[in-house]
C-alpha cells in the first residue's frame, strides 16, 4: 500500500495543473459583460433556477430536522478534512480488499495518463462516461481523444454540451444555457440518422437521445466505462453515484472494466454517514426527496457487474486548498448547485463567465484556491469579487460552507498581495479606503459629511447619481456598472428631528418622511452617507 502524505504538509503542496479546466482566458468582469448581453441565456437561467429553487424549498420544508441534518453534514465534512490522510489510506485498504485497484494522481496529467493507459491496454476505441465534474476538470475527454479514444457522455445534458462542442455552465444542469429549439438543432447536426421532422418537444428529444445512447451501450469496443463518484466510503470501499436517468446505472454495471476518477475530498468516514448525505444532496440539488437512481458498488464480484474496477484518486490542487485553515471548507462541497440557483450574480452572468469547471459561488472560492493566483492579470484573481456578499449561498448550503466569509478572506489575500507588488500599493482603492477609515473614525467628521451629502443631493436631478468622472477616486468604478442612489436623510438628522418633535409633545410613532416620500432615514431603513 502506498503512503499518502496530505493534510497540513511542511512543504507547500502544488496547485492544479495549468492544463486543468479551472481558469478562463479572461477575468470575470470582462466575461460577464459579454454574457449579460445574451437575453436568451438570461431567460433560460431565470426560468431554470427559479424552478429548481421552488422545488427545493418545498421538499426542505417537509424535513422538521433540516437544520440538524445540515449541522451533521457539516460536522462530518470537518471530520474528513481534519483526518483526510488517514481516511484516504483506509479507503485504499478497503477498495483493494474488495478486489479493486487504487491509483494516485497528483494532477490532471497524471490522472489522464493513468486512465488513457488503462483504456489502451484493453484496446478500447470508445468509452462511455457518467457525468463527472472531476473528469471535466482535468480535460479527460480531450486527453483520450489525443490517444485515439472517443469518450461518449451518457448523461443527457452532458451529451447535449458534447455534441454542440460546448462546455457545461452549471454543476447540476450542464446545458442550462440551452433551450429546446437549440437542442433540436444540435441533435439534427450531430445525429445523422435522426428524422428531420423531429420537433422540440422534450419527449421527442429525450427519445432521440435514448436511441442514440442505447446503441452505444450495447456496442462497447473494449467494454470500458468511466465515472466519477458523489461519495466514497472509507470504511467499506463503497462508491456512490446518484443520478436521474439510469444512464449511470448502465455504465456502472454493463462494462467489463470500470474506471472511477474521484477527488480526494469525496470521502465519508463510515457507511452510516451516507444516511445524512443521501437526504441532504437530492433535496438541495434536484428538489427531490431521493434521487431516482442511487447506485452503490464495492469492488468486483464474479458474475455481477464489471470484472475490473480501478479507482483514480485525484488531488490536482485539493491539498493546496486543505493547507489554508480559513479556506479549506470549500472542499466540503457535495456539488448540489444550491448556491448557484440562489446567487443573483450567477443568475445573470451564467456559468461560462467564471471560466472554470466550477461556476457560481462555490467556484468563486474553490477555483482560485486550487489554481493559486499570480496577480491582477490572473483571471482567477477576479473570482472572489464576483459576489454581492448577500449570504444567500450560505443560507442554502446543505453542509453550511460559509462562502461569503471565504470570499472576504480571499479578497483580503488579494489586497495584501497587491500591496506587496510595486506600483499597486498606492492605488485608488488604497487611497479611498484610507480616507474612508479616517472619516469613519471621527463621529463629528462623519456626521458632517453625511449631512453635507444630503444637502448636495438636493441640487442633483433624478433619483440616482449618474456616471461620475474618472478623475475621482474609487467611485467611478462603481458608477460605471451600477446606479448610485442619491443620499437621503441621515440617521442622525432623523433622530434629531424625532427628539425635537418628542420634546414639543408631538407623536413619534412614525419617522419623518424623506423628500422621496419614504419613511425613516432611507427607503430601505438604512443610513446613507
CSV table of N, CA and C in Angstrom, one decimal, residues 10 40 52 115 126 162 224 228 300 305 335 369 423 447 466 522:
chain,number,residue,atom,x,y,z
A,10,UNK,N,4.6,20.2,5.5
A,10,UNK,CA,5.6,21.2,5.8
A,10,UNK,C,6.0,21.9,4.5
A,40,UNK,N,-31.3,35.5,-24.4
A,40,UNK,CA,-31.8,34.1,-24.4
A,40,UNK,C,-31.2,33.4,-23.2
A,52,UNK,N,-36.0,25.3,-9.9
A,52,UNK,CA,-35.3,24.4,-9.0
A,52,UNK,C,-35.4,25.0,-7.6
A,115,UNK,N,-5.7,6.9,-16.8
A,115,UNK,CA,-6.9,6.5,-17.5
A,115,UNK,C,-6.6,6.1,-18.9
A,126,UNK,N,-13.7,3.3,-27.9
A,126,UNK,CA,-14.7,4.2,-27.4
A,126,UNK,C,-15.0,3.8,-25.9
A,162,UNK,N,-21.6,18.1,-25.2
A,162,UNK,CA,-20.6,17.5,-26.0
A,162,UNK,C,-20.9,17.6,-27.5
A,224,UNK,N,-15.3,-0.5,-21.8
A,224,UNK,CA,-14.7,0.3,-20.7
A,224,UNK,C,-15.7,1.5,-20.4
A,228,UNK,N,-17.4,9.2,-12.2
A,228,UNK,CA,-16.9,9.9,-11.0
A,228,UNK,C,-17.6,9.2,-9.8
A,300,UNK,N,-15.2,-5.7,-6.9
A,300,UNK,CA,-15.7,-6.5,-8.0
A,300,UNK,C,-16.3,-7.8,-7.4
A,305,UNK,N,-21.7,-7.4,-12.4
A,305,UNK,CA,-21.1,-6.1,-12.7
A,305,UNK,C,-19.7,-6.2,-13.4
A,335,UNK,N,-21.4,19.3,-4.3
A,335,UNK,CA,-21.8,19.5,-5.7
A,335,UNK,C,-23.3,19.5,-5.9
A,369,UNK,N,-8.4,28.9,-5.2
A,369,UNK,CA,-7.5,28.1,-4.2
A,369,UNK,C,-6.9,27.0,-4.8
A,423,UNK,N,4.1,49.4,-7.3
A,423,UNK,CA,3.2,50.2,-8.2
A,423,UNK,C,1.8,50.0,-7.9
A,447,UNK,N,-20.5,62.7,10.7
A,447,UNK,CA,-21.8,63.3,10.7
A,447,UNK,C,-21.8,64.5,9.8
A,466,UNK,N,-25.6,59.9,-11.7
A,466,UNK,CA,-25.2,59.3,-12.9
A,466,UNK,C,-23.7,58.9,-12.9
A,522,UNK,N,-34.0,56.2,5.1
A,522,UNK,CA,-34.0,56.0,3.7
A,522,UNK,C,-35.1,55.0,3.4
